[in-house]
Structure formats: structure tokens, C-alpha cells
Amino acid sequence: MSDYNVGKKSEKGAGGASCRILIADDEPIECIALELLLRNNFPELLVLPSVSNGIDFVASVRANHPDIVIVDINMPGINGLDALDMLKDRRPGMKIIIHSAYSEFEYAKRAVSLNAFDYMVKPVQKPVFLETMKKIIEALGQEKQKQSSEETIHRLTGEVNRLVESDIMSSVILGVIDGKTSELFLNSLGQEYQGGFLVTARHPGNAAPGWEPKLKEKILTALNQVCLCLGKSYYQDLLLYLIPGQGVGESNYRQWSRHLLESLNLPLLFGVSAWKFAIDELPDARKESSSVLLGRQEPGICFFEYASSGHKINIFQEKKEYLAGLLASGKTRECCDCIERLYEEAASRNVPLEAAQIYSAYFLMFLHNELAGRFSSPLYESGYIPGAWKELWNCTAYGELKEKLCLAVGQLGSLLLRPMNKSWEYVAKAFLYIKKLYRQDVSLEDIAGLVGISPFYLSRLLKQELNETFVEILTKVRITRALVLLSDSRKTIREIGEEVGYGNTTYFYKVFKKQTGMTVGEVRRYL
């Protein structure tokens, strides 16, 4: 028994009976000799009928898909190297052994360019040939095992993604997005999430009580050829969550989606929501996309409309430098009187309260930055806005909003007159470190250590001097910075969250909404 028969079971396990080998040689005696060597030493291989010319070799490879080929160079019709060149794109993983009487360098060089596993010169040396075959079979086994693992991972990943997608759409229907599910979904995208929108598809006149699986599958298949689309039928509606990816955003998604939905050429009603920057906004998108279909009977595409652009009036835009100058000059009362007149004008022009809140917050941030440029104070330089900044977002009427903004403006002005003492020095030093480290996972203990006092003492000073906790201050600094970044439409919600210290997008979204009372998308629409 040959030494190469030892361990045949492991070879079979690695390569398996599916390994097919083809010999191409115009010398019958060579073919017979090689076939005997293979059958005696590697019975697990399936030896295909040998061929004697290049044309038959190409035809056999295309028909039988061998894993291994042993090819002579000098054959009638097409030589072995030319035949392999014709086949390299069809069978890129095929293992090639060149078996030839030619030993010239140019032949060997070309064989290497064709990814030949080995180049053996006739007459074949049995030990060398058997050793080469053993290595090829082991390599094939490893490749097949890797391919099988990748296929299994791909299948399991696909199943998990389908479950996550189903959970996302179920959450949309229930009106509450689960944070873990949305994070799993975002991580599975393989690309940066830029936003998306929801479409409610409905039969005209509710002619059908439900959705036929074939029609649903047809729509999802067509849409997924253009973008990522999740779908779920719910009574008479088919809910579609479209994520276009790069190149499509709030400014052009309507034209893009109209063209896409019209290309389906189906007699359906389509209600399209506003653009949503974050997954957590999808429950609102569900209401928007279905509300625009109320009372409609004819097939067509309907878009949800927000307040007209005429209502997006920044009431402080023309006066902000003048107001900053008043405050810097110590004329706080005059500054507040002017603010009151601006609010009266906004109310008379029917500017929505939501818009007034957003522009008031940005105006307060502008004042803060202007004072930071004129006066040296760690509070100004840190990005922290004291006092009533958060209360601006919670106002329910113009009168309340006017009162809160004037209070915040007064607090900013009072900082200019603040005498420096030891307690204030510690607070000021803490703010310098917060400004430097707010992007990191920084704690009260970290900042206290840098300041050189105990965490308990720093916490007491912050409460005493600013009436806020360390966490409240850090959160305010982060969200204020996030508001600045929102004005850059090129930045995604995830990028902004990460830049201000929130690695978890869903958590950033929730903190932002808790602090401002609005979603990132609602704020961004007014910028």
C-alpha cells in the first residue's frame, strides 16, 4: 500500500466525494498512467473522462465543472495555456496542474499568470505528483469549509435581519420604537443611515380587505431593486419603509419617490410621509402617510405637508447683533424690551410657536457665543448656557416663551457682573475640563479629580452656584453643541450623536427629545 493511502478518511472529509478531476493530454499513455495513480491513491476523487485536445477540454470544463484539472500544454486545436485563458473567468476557483514536456521559463511564467497550482515536467515523478495532489485536496477542503461557514453566517444573518425588520415595522404600527431593535437594524445596514420615509399603500375605495401575498411581494421586490424597503401589511394598508441611501434626502425625496412609485404602474393610493431623520420618528410618519389618504378614492400619490416655508421666519435674524450689543453694554432691560416687540410681531404674523421656540433657543446660543468672544469667562467658553435654556422648549404659549427667554438673557447678563471667589474658581475650572472632555465618557469623579477637589464638594458647588447637577450640565453642553451641528445638513444624526459623546444613536435621540421636547428632524426642518 502506498504511503499516500494513509489518512484517506481525513482527505475525504476535507475534499469530499464532490471533488472532480479532469485530465487533458494528447498522449493516451499519460492519461492512463495519471488515472491509475489517482484511483489507487485518492479513491474519493471522481475522475472524469480524459480529453485529448484543447477544444474538448474547454467543452468538458464548461459541462462538468471540475475542481481540479491536469493540463498538457502541447495539444491539438487549442494548446493547454490558451484553453485555460479562455476558462479563467468561468472557473476562477479551479485548481490547475500544468503537466508538460516543456520546461522553458516563458511557459512556467504564463502558467503562474493563470494561477496554476503547480507546474510539473514530464515524465511525472510519482512522489512529487502525489504530494501535490494531497496539498490541492487539502486546499479545496479548507475553501469549501470556509464557503460553507460563510453561507451559514449569511443565512443566519439574513434570518436575524428579517426578524429585526419585522420588529421595526410592528413597532411602527404599535407607535413605539424599541431602542435595541433600532440599533440592531442600523448596525445591519452596512452603510451610514441618512434617513428615510414611510409610504402607506392602499387600494382605492378600500376595495380589498387585505393584501394578496403575490402583490405585496411584487411591490417589495421592485422597490428593493432601487433602495432598501421594509414592508408589512396591516388590514387594508401596506406599510412601506423606504431608505434611499446616498444622494436622496429631505430636499429631493419627493421627486425621487414620485418617480419610483409611478414606475410600479399599479392602480393604488400612496400616502408619503415627511422625511424622517431618525428611526424613532417612524410612528409619526405612520400617522402622516395615512392621514393624507383620508377621503381620497382615486389612485395617485399624496405627500404630507408641514407648515409652509412662509412660517419659517427667524424673528431674531435681523436684530441679533443689535441685541447682543445691548446685552454686552449692560443694557439688559432694553434688550428684553426689544425681544418682547419681536415676539409681538411674530404672533401677528402667525409664526408657529414651535418655530419661535427653535429660533429663541438658537438666538440664546448666539448671544452666548457673542459674549464669549467679548469677555473671558469659562462659562461662556464652555458652551454651557445657564438657567432657563431648557425651559424655552417646554413653553406652551408666546407669553411664557417671552418670559423664559428674557429670564435667560438676564442670567447671561448677570454673569458679566459675577465676582470671582474660590467657589466660582472651582466651578470655572470644572467647566474648562467639561468643554475639553464632553465628547468622552466623562464622569463627575473625573472632572473633580482634574479640578483637585472631591466629587461631593464639586457636586455641591455646582448645585450652589448654578442650581444644576453635573449630569444636567454635561447634557446641556452636549445638546447645545448638537444643535449647532444640526445646521450642517451633510451630517447624519449618528455622526452628530457620536461627535457630542453619544455612541448609541437611539439614546442620543431620546436625550435630545427629552431636553428640547422635539425630535432632531423637527428642529432641523427650521434650519
mmCIF file of N, CA and C in Angstrom, residues 298-405:
data_model
loop_
_atom_site.group_PDB
_atom_site.id
_atom_site.type_symbol
_atom_site.label_atom_id
_atom_site.label_comp_id
_atom_site.label_asym_id
_atom_site.label_seq_id
_atom_site.Cartn_x
_atom_site.Cartn_y
_atom_site.Cartn_z
ATOM 1 N N GLU A 298 -59.424 58.115 -5.706
ATOM 2 C CA GLU A 298 -58.745 57.853 -6.974
ATOM 3 C C GLU A 298 -57.283 57.470 -6.741
ATOM 4 N N PRO A 299 -56.742 56.559 -7.543
ATOM 5 C CA PRO A 299 -55.323 56.197 -7.424
ATOM 6 C C PRO A 299 -54.434 57.428 -7.606
ATOM 7 N N GLY A 300 -53.336 57.450 -6.885
ATOM 8 C CA GLY A 300 -52.413 58.569 -7.003
ATOM 9 C C GLY A 300 -51.457 58.623 -5.833
ATOM 10 N N ILE A 301 -50.577 59.635 -5.832
ATOM 11 C CA ILE A 301 -49.549 59.807 -4.799
ATOM 12 C C ILE A 301 -49.807 61.102 -4.060
ATOM 13 N N CYS A 302 -49.914 61.034 -2.731
ATOM 14 C CA CYS A 302 -50.195 62.209 -1.898
ATOM 15 C C CYS A 302 -49.064 62.377 -0.886
ATOM 16 N N PHE A 303 -48.590 63.611 -0.723
ATOM 17 C CA PHE A 303 -47.490 63.898 0.187
ATOM 18 C C PHE A 303 -47.980 64.681 1.400
ATOM 19 N N PHE A 304 -47.448 64.319 2.562
ATOM 20 C CA PHE A 304 -47.763 65.057 3.787
ATOM 21 C C PHE A 304 -47.040 66.394 3.761
ATOM 22 N N GLU A 305 -47.743 67.444 4.168
ATOM 23 C CA GLU A 305 -47.178 68.787 4.162
ATOM 24 C C GLU A 305 -47.005 69.319 5.579
ATOM 25 N N TYR A 306 -45.815 69.883 5.866
ATOM 26 C CA TYR A 306 -45.605 70.606 7.116
ATOM 27 C C TYR A 306 -46.000 72.063 6.911
ATOM 28 N N ALA A 307 -45.733 72.877 7.905
ATOM 29 C CA ALA A 307 -46.023 74.304 7.788
ATOM 30 C C ALA A 307 -45.315 74.873 6.571
ATOM 31 N N SER A 308 -45.955 75.815 5.919
ATOM 32 C CA SER A 308 -45.368 76.405 4.723
ATOM 33 C C SER A 308 -44.080 77.149 5.078
ATOM 34 N N SER A 309 -43.240 77.333 4.076
ATOM 35 C CA SER A 309 -41.948 77.982 4.321
ATOM 36 C C SER A 309 -42.128 79.418 4.806
ATOM 37 N N GLY A 310 -43.300 79.996 4.504
ATOM 38 C CA GLY A 310 -43.553 81.359 4.967
ATOM 39 C C GLY A 310 -43.610 81.463 6.473
ATOM 40 N N HIS A 311 -43.902 80.350 7.147
ATOM 41 C CA HIS A 311 -43.958 80.350 8.604
ATOM 42 C C HIS A 311 -42.583 80.133 9.235
ATOM 43 N N LYS A 312 -41.611 79.756 8.415
ATOM 44 C CA LYS A 312 -40.269 79.521 8.938
ATOM 45 C C LYS A 312 -39.499 80.833 8.969
ATOM 46 N N ILE A 313 -39.961 81.723 9.835
ATOM 47 C CA ILE A 313 -39.381 83.061 9.914
ATOM 48 C C ILE A 313 -38.564 83.178 11.183
ATOM 49 N N ASN A 314 -37.270 83.385 11.029
ATOM 50 C CA ASN A 314 -36.407 83.583 12.186
ATOM 51 C C ASN A 314 -36.578 85.025 12.669
ATOM 52 N N ILE A 315 -37.347 85.182 13.726
ATOM 53 C CA ILE A 315 -37.730 86.522 14.187
ATOM 54 C C ILE A 315 -36.546 87.323 14.732
ATOM 55 N N PHE A 316 -35.418 86.638 14.999
ATOM 56 C CA PHE A 316 -34.260 87.336 15.580
ATOM 57 C C PHE A 316 -33.174 87.646 14.547
ATOM 58 N N GLN A 317 -33.332 87.151 13.318
ATOM 59 C CA GLN A 317 -32.249 87.193 12.350
ATOM 60 C C GLN A 317 -31.694 88.601 12.125
ATOM 61 N N GLU A 318 -32.568 89.557 11.935
ATOM 62 C CA GLU A 318 -32.108 90.908 11.589
ATOM 63 C C GLU A 318 -31.669 91.724 12.799
ATOM 64 N N LYS A 319 -32.065 91.304 14.006
ATOM 65 C CA LYS A 319 -31.800 92.113 15.199
ATOM 66 C C LYS A 319 -30.764 91.488 16.143
ATOM 67 N N LYS A 320 -30.263 90.304 15.818
ATOM 68 C CA LYS A 320 -29.463 89.576 16.810
ATOM 69 C C LYS A 320 -28.160 90.304 17.164
ATOM 70 N N GLU A 321 -27.479 90.917 16.187
ATOM 71 C CA GLU A 321 -26.246 91.648 16.516
ATOM 72 C C GLU A 321 -26.547 92.867 17.394
ATOM 73 N N TYR A 322 -27.627 93.552 17.063
ATOM 74 C CA TYR A 322 -28.029 94.725 17.852
ATOM 75 C C TYR A 322 -28.350 94.323 19.293
ATOM 76 N N LEU A 323 -29.071 93.216 19.461
ATOM 77 C CA LEU A 323 -29.434 92.752 20.805
ATOM 78 C C LEU A 323 -28.198 92.305 21.576
ATOM 79 N N ALA A 324 -27.257 91.646 20.904
ATOM 80 C CA ALA A 324 -26.012 91.227 21.566
ATOM 81 C C ALA A 324 -25.234 92.442 22.044
ATOM 82 N N GLY A 325 -25.243 93.508 21.251
ATOM 83 C CA GLY A 325 -24.557 94.729 21.655
ATOM 84 C C GLY A 325 -25.185 95.363 22.883
ATOM 85 N N LEU A 326 -26.522 95.349 22.955
ATOM 86 C CA LEU A 326 -27.218 95.880 24.135
ATOM 87 C C LEU A 326 -26.828 95.107 25.384
ATOM 88 N N LEU A 327 -26.841 93.771 25.271
ATOM 89 C CA LEU A 327 -26.533 92.936 26.435
ATOM 90 C C LEU A 327 -25.080 93.120 26.864
ATOM 91 N N ALA A 328 -24.177 93.194 25.913
ATOM 92 C CA ALA A 328 -22.759 93.366 26.239
ATOM 93 C C ALA A 328 -22.497 94.722 26.891
ATOM 94 N N SER A 329 -23.352 95.693 26.590
ATOM 95 C CA SER A 329 -23.202 97.028 27.179
ATOM 96 C C SER A 329 -23.908 97.159 28.520
ATOM 97 N N GLY A 330 -24.471 96.071 28.999
ATOM 98 C CA GLY A 330 -25.160 96.098 30.277
ATOM 99 C C GLY A 330 -26.592 96.592 30.182
ATOM 100 N N LYS A 331 -27.121 96.762 28.984
ATOM 101 C CA LYS A 331 -28.487 97.254 28.796
ATOM 102 C C LYS A 331 -29.454 96.076 28.667
ATOM 103 N N THR A 332 -29.533 95.298 29.724
ATOM 104 C CA THR A 332 -30.350 94.090 29.709
ATOM 105 C C THR A 332 -31.823 94.420 29.539
ATOM 106 N N ARG A 333 -32.301 95.448 30.210
ATOM 107 C CA ARG A 333 -33.708 95.811 30.135
ATOM 108 C C ARG A 333 -34.104 96.216 28.711
ATOM 109 N N GLU A 334 -33.265 97.038 28.079
ATOM 110 C CA GLU A 334 -33.545 97.445 26.711
ATOM 111 C C GLU A 334 -33.554 96.237 25.764
ATOM 112 N N CYS A 335 -32.640 95.308 26.020
ATOM 113 C CA CYS A 335 -32.566 94.081 25.214
ATOM 114 C C CYS A 335 -33.871 93.296 25.324
ATOM 115 N N CYS A 336 -34.373 93.127 26.528
ATOM 116 C CA CYS A 336 -35.604 92.368 26.750
ATOM 117 C C CYS A 336 -36.827 93.086 26.171
ATOM 118 N N ASP A 337 -36.841 94.412 26.238
ATOM 119 C CA ASP A 337 -37.953 95.172 25.647
ATOM 120 C C ASP A 337 -38.025 94.933 24.142
ATOM 121 N N CYS A 338 -36.866 94.922 23.512
ATOM 122 C CA CYS A 338 -36.810 94.678 22.067
ATOM 123 C C CYS A 338 -37.269 93.256 21.738
ATOM 124 N N ILE A 339 -36.891 92.286 22.585
ATOM 125 C CA ILE A 339 -37.303 90.895 22.397
ATOM 126 C C ILE A 339 -38.824 90.785 22.477
ATOM 127 N N GLU A 340 -39.442 91.486 23.425
ATOM 128 C CA GLU A 340 -40.896 91.462 23.562
ATOM 129 C C GLU A 340 -41.576 91.970 22.289
ATOM 130 N N ARG A 341 -41.035 93.019 21.681
ATOM 131 C CA ARG A 341 -41.624 93.556 20.457
ATOM 132 C C ARG A 341 -41.485 92.566 19.294
ATOM 133 N N LEU A 342 -40.366 91.843 19.273
ATOM 134 C CA LEU A 342 -40.175 90.839 18.217
ATOM 135 C C LEU A 342 -41.192 89.710 18.349
ATOM 136 N N TYR A 343 -41.490 89.307 19.588
ATOM 137 C CA TYR A 343 -42.493 88.267 19.806
ATOM 138 C C TYR A 343 -43.883 88.746 19.391
ATOM 139 N N GLU A 344 -44.194 89.997 19.682
ATOM 140 C CA GLU A 344 -45.497 90.541 19.296
ATOM 141 C C GLU A 344 -45.642 90.533 17.765
ATOM 142 N N GLU A 345 -44.557 90.878 17.082
ATOM 143 C CA GLU A 345 -44.570 90.867 15.620
ATOM 144 C C GLU A 345 -44.742 89.445 15.090
ATOM 145 N N ALA A 346 -44.034 88.474 15.721
ATOM 146 C CA ALA A 346 -44.136 87.079 15.287
ATOM 147 C C ALA A 346 -45.554 86.549 15.466
ATOM 148 N N ALA A 347 -46.177 86.881 16.607
ATOM 149 C CA ALA A 347 -47.548 86.436 16.861
ATOM 150 C C ALA A 347 -48.503 87.017 15.829
ATOM 151 N N SER A 348 -48.285 88.276 15.459
ATOM 152 C CA SER A 348 -49.171 88.915 14.475
ATOM 153 C C SER A 348 -49.011 88.300 13.092
ATOM 154 N N ARG A 349 -47.860 87.710 12.833
ATOM 155 C CA ARG A 349 -47.601 87.079 11.531
ATOM 156 C C ARG A 349 -47.898 85.578 11.565
ATOM 157 N N ASN A 350 -48.468 85.112 12.691
ATOM 158 C CA ASN A 350 -48.858 83.697 12.850
ATOM 159 C C ASN A 350 -47.684 82.734 12.707
ATOM 160 N N VAL A 351 -46.521 83.153 13.176
ATOM 161 C CA VAL A 351 -45.381 82.233 13.214
ATOM 162 C C VAL A 351 -45.681 81.141 14.249
ATOM 163 N N PRO A 352 -45.606 79.855 13.871
ATOM 164 C CA PRO A 352 -45.925 78.788 14.822
ATOM 165 C C PRO A 352 -45.046 78.861 16.070
ATOM 166 N N LEU A 353 -45.629 78.491 17.212
ATOM 167 C CA LEU A 353 -44.888 78.511 18.469
ATOM 168 C C LEU A 353 -43.645 77.625 18.376
ATOM 169 N N GLU A 354 -43.769 76.485 17.706
ATOM 170 C CA GLU A 354 -42.633 75.569 17.557
ATOM 171 C C GLU A 354 -41.452 76.273 16.898
ATOM 172 N N ALA A 355 -41.738 77.032 15.831
ATOM 173 C CA ALA A 355 -40.671 77.761 15.143
ATOM 174 C C ALA A 355 -40.070 78.823 16.053
ATOM 175 N N ALA A 356 -40.938 79.531 16.796
ATOM 176 C CA ALA A 356 -40.456 80.577 17.702
ATOM 177 C C ALA A 356 -39.570 79.985 18.792
ATOM 178 N N GLN A 357 -39.914 78.794 19.297
ATOM 179 C CA GLN A 357 -39.095 78.137 20.320
ATOM 180 C C GLN A 357 -37.705 77.811 19.782
ATOM 181 N N ILE A 358 -37.671 77.248 18.587
ATOM 182 C CA ILE A 358 -36.388 76.860 17.993
ATOM 183 C C ILE A 358 -35.514 78.085 17.751
ATOM 184 N N TYR A 359 -36.084 79.125 17.181
ATOM 185 C CA TYR A 359 -35.292 80.318 16.894
ATOM 186 C C TYR A 359 -34.893 81.053 18.175
ATOM 187 N N SER A 360 -35.714 80.949 19.219
ATOM 188 C CA SER A 360 -35.353 81.552 20.511
ATOM 189 C C SER A 360 -34.142 80.846 21.109
ATOM 190 N N ALA A 361 -34.143 79.510 21.030
ATOM 191 C CA ALA A 361 -33.014 78.742 21.562
ATOM 192 C C ALA A 361 -31.731 79.054 20.801
ATOM 193 N N TYR A 362 -31.832 79.143 19.471
ATOM 194 C CA TYR A 362 -30.645 79.452 18.676
ATOM 195 C C TYR A 362 -30.182 80.899 18.907
ATOM 196 N N PHE A 363 -31.133 81.800 19.146
ATOM 197 C CA PHE A 363 -30.760 83.179 19.458
ATOM 198 C C PHE A 363 -30.004 83.240 20.780
ATOM 199 N N LEU A 364 -30.464 82.480 21.777
ATOM 200 C CA LEU A 364 -29.778 82.450 23.064
ATOM 201 C C LEU A 364 -28.366 81.894 22.901
ATOM 202 N N MET A 365 -28.215 80.873 22.053
ATOM 203 C CA MET A 365 -26.891 80.328 21.772
ATOM 204 C C MET A 365 -26.010 81.371 21.093
ATOM 205 N N PHE A 366 -26.592 82.157 20.194
ATOM 206 C CA PHE A 366 -25.837 83.223 19.521
ATOM 207 C C PHE A 366 -25.358 84.270 20.526
ATOM 208 N N LEU A 367 -26.255 84.692 21.424
ATOM 209 C CA LEU A 367 -25.856 85.652 22.451
ATOM 210 C C LEU A 367 -24.697 85.112 23.284
ATOM 211 N N HIS A 368 -24.804 83.857 23.653
ATOM 212 C CA HIS A 368 -23.771 83.218 24.458
ATOM 213 C C HIS A 368 -22.421 83.261 23.748
ATOM 214 N N ASN A 369 -22.425 82.925 22.450
ATOM 215 C CA ASN A 369 -21.176 82.918 21.681
ATOM 216 C C ASN A 369 -20.612 84.327 21.506
ATOM 217 N N GLU A 370 -21.500 85.303 21.318
ATOM 218 C CA GLU A 370 -21.052 86.683 21.174
ATOM 219 C C GLU A 370 -20.370 87.174 22.452
ATOM 220 N N LEU A 371 -20.966 86.842 23.598
ATOM 221 C CA LEU A 371 -20.371 87.260 24.867
ATOM 222 C C LEU A 371 -19.054 86.536 25.109
ATOM 223 N N ALA A 372 -18.975 85.269 24.676
ATOM 224 C CA ALA A 372 -17.724 84.506 24.831
ATOM 225 C C ALA A 372 -16.597 85.169 24.040
ATOM 226 N N GLY A 373 -16.947 85.784 22.879
ATOM 227 C CA GLY A 373 -15.939 86.451 22.076
ATOM 228 C C GLY A 373 -15.501 87.789 22.650
ATOM 229 N N ARG A 374 -16.340 88.388 23.520
ATOM 230 C CA ARG A 374 -16.039 89.712 24.057
ATOM 231 C C ARG A 374 -15.497 89.666 25.484
ATOM 232 N N PHE A 375 -15.879 88.616 26.229
ATOM 233 C CA PHE A 375 -15.485 88.541 27.630
ATOM 234 C C PHE A 375 -14.872 87.180 27.930
ATOM 235 N N SER A 376 -13.895 87.170 28.790
ATOM 236 C CA SER A 376 -13.232 85.930 29.181
ATOM 237 C C SER A 376 -13.932 85.343 30.394
ATOM 238 N N SER A 377 -14.689 84.283 30.144
ATOM 239 C CA SER A 377 -15.375 83.585 31.233
ATOM 240 C C SER A 377 -15.479 82.115 30.872
ATOM 241 N N PRO A 378 -15.060 81.214 31.761
ATOM 242 C CA PRO A 378 -15.131 79.782 31.456
ATOM 243 C C PRO A 378 -16.542 79.315 31.114
ATOM 244 N N LEU A 379 -17.573 79.968 31.719
ATOM 245 C CA LEU A 379 -18.932 79.557 31.414
ATOM 246 C C LEU A 379 -19.291 79.886 29.975
ATOM 247 N N TYR A 380 -18.867 81.060 29.507
ATOM 248 C CA TYR A 380 -19.118 81.410 28.121
ATOM 249 C C TYR A 380 -18.340 80.478 27.186
ATOM 250 N N GLU A 381 -17.098 80.220 27.530
ATOM 251 C CA GLU A 381 -16.219 79.443 26.660
ATOM 252 C C GLU A 381 -16.600 77.967 26.617
ATOM 253 N N SER A 382 -17.263 77.450 27.632
ATOM 254 C CA SER A 382 -17.565 76.022 27.710
ATOM 255 C C SER A 382 -18.709 75.598 26.808
ATOM 256 N N GLY A 383 -19.553 76.541 26.405
ATOM 257 C CA GLY A 383 -20.747 76.170 25.644
ATOM 258 C C GLY A 383 -21.950 75.941 26.531
ATOM 259 N N TYR A 384 -21.771 76.075 27.829
ATOM 260 C CA TYR A 384 -22.874 75.891 28.768
ATOM 261 C C TYR A 384 -23.735 77.150 28.813
ATOM 262 N N ILE A 385 -25.057 76.976 28.674
ATOM 263 C CA ILE A 385 -25.990 78.101 28.763
ATOM 264 C C ILE A 385 -26.766 77.963 30.067
ATOM 265 N N PRO A 386 -26.649 78.901 30.973
ATOM 266 C CA PRO A 386 -27.245 78.746 32.303
ATOM 267 C C PRO A 386 -28.760 78.889 32.311
ATOM 268 N N GLY A 387 -29.341 78.369 33.370
ATOM 269 C CA GLY A 387 -30.726 78.671 33.715
ATOM 270 C C GLY A 387 -31.786 78.160 32.779
ATOM 271 N N ALA A 388 -32.570 79.092 32.225
ATOM 272 C CA ALA A 388 -33.850 78.768 31.602
ATOM 273 C C ALA A 388 -33.743 78.268 30.166
ATOM 274 N N TRP A 389 -32.567 77.915 29.708
ATOM 275 C CA TRP A 389 -32.425 77.444 28.328
ATOM 276 C C TRP A 389 -33.355 76.277 28.034
ATOM 277 N N LYS A 390 -33.381 75.276 28.914
ATOM 278 C CA LYS A 390 -34.236 74.108 28.690
ATOM 279 C C LYS A 390 -35.715 74.474 28.741
ATOM 280 N N GLU A 391 -36.064 75.458 29.604
ATOM 281 C CA GLU A 391 -37.459 75.828 29.760
ATOM 282 C C GLU A 391 -38.047 76.455 28.490
ATOM 283 N N LEU A 392 -37.189 76.985 27.630
ATOM 284 C CA LEU A 392 -37.679 77.550 26.368
ATOM 285 C C LEU A 392 -38.440 76.508 25.549
ATOM 286 N N TRP A 393 -37.956 75.281 25.595
ATOM 287 C CA TRP A 393 -38.533 74.220 24.770
ATOM 288 C C TRP A 393 -39.857 73.709 25.330
ATOM 289 N N ASN A 394 -40.145 74.023 26.596
ATOM 290 C CA ASN A 394 -41.351 73.492 27.231
ATOM 291 C C ASN A 394 -42.508 74.484 27.259
ATOM 292 N N CYS A 395 -42.312 75.663 26.684
ATOM 293 C CA CYS A 395 -43.358 76.693 26.730
ATOM 294 C C CYS A 395 -44.558 76.287 25.871
ATOM 295 N N THR A 396 -45.730 76.685 26.328
ATOM 296 C CA THR A 396 -46.963 76.338 25.617
ATOM 297 C C THR A 396 -47.671 77.560 25.030
ATOM 298 N N ALA A 397 -47.100 78.765 25.235
ATOM 299 C CA ALA A 397 -47.710 79.984 24.712
ATOM 300 C C ALA A 397 -46.628 81.033 24.496
ATOM 301 N N TYR A 398 -46.920 82.008 23.651
ATOM 302 C CA TYR A 398 -45.969 83.073 23.353
ATOM 303 C C TYR A 398 -45.581 83.868 24.597
ATOM 304 N N GLY A 399 -46.559 84.131 25.459
ATOM 305 C CA GLY A 399 -46.268 84.900 26.664
ATOM 306 C C GLY A 399 -45.262 84.198 27.549
ATOM 307 N N GLU A 400 -45.432 82.911 27.703
ATOM 308 C CA GLU A 400 -44.498 82.119 28.521
ATOM 309 C C GLU A 400 -43.121 82.083 27.871
ATOM 310 N N LEU A 401 -43.089 81.947 26.558
ATOM 311 C CA LEU A 401 -41.815 81.896 25.847
ATOM 312 C C LEU A 401 -41.051 83.216 26.014
ATOM 313 N N LYS A 402 -41.764 84.336 25.907
ATOM 314 C CA LYS A 402 -41.154 85.654 26.091
ATOM 315 C C LYS A 402 -40.564 85.788 27.492
ATOM 316 N N GLU A 403 -41.307 85.320 28.473
ATOM 317 C CA GLU A 403 -40.858 85.409 29.872
ATOM 318 C C GLU A 403 -39.591 84.586 30.092
ATOM 319 N N LYS A 404 -39.555 83.359 29.538
ATOM 320 C CA LYS A 404 -38.419 82.468 29.752
ATOM 321 C C LYS A 404 -37.171 82.980 29.038
ATOM 322 N N LEU A 405 -37.337 83.502 27.835
ATOM 323 C CA LEU A 405 -36.163 83.991 27.113
ATOM 324 C C LEU A 405 -35.579 85.219 27.808
#
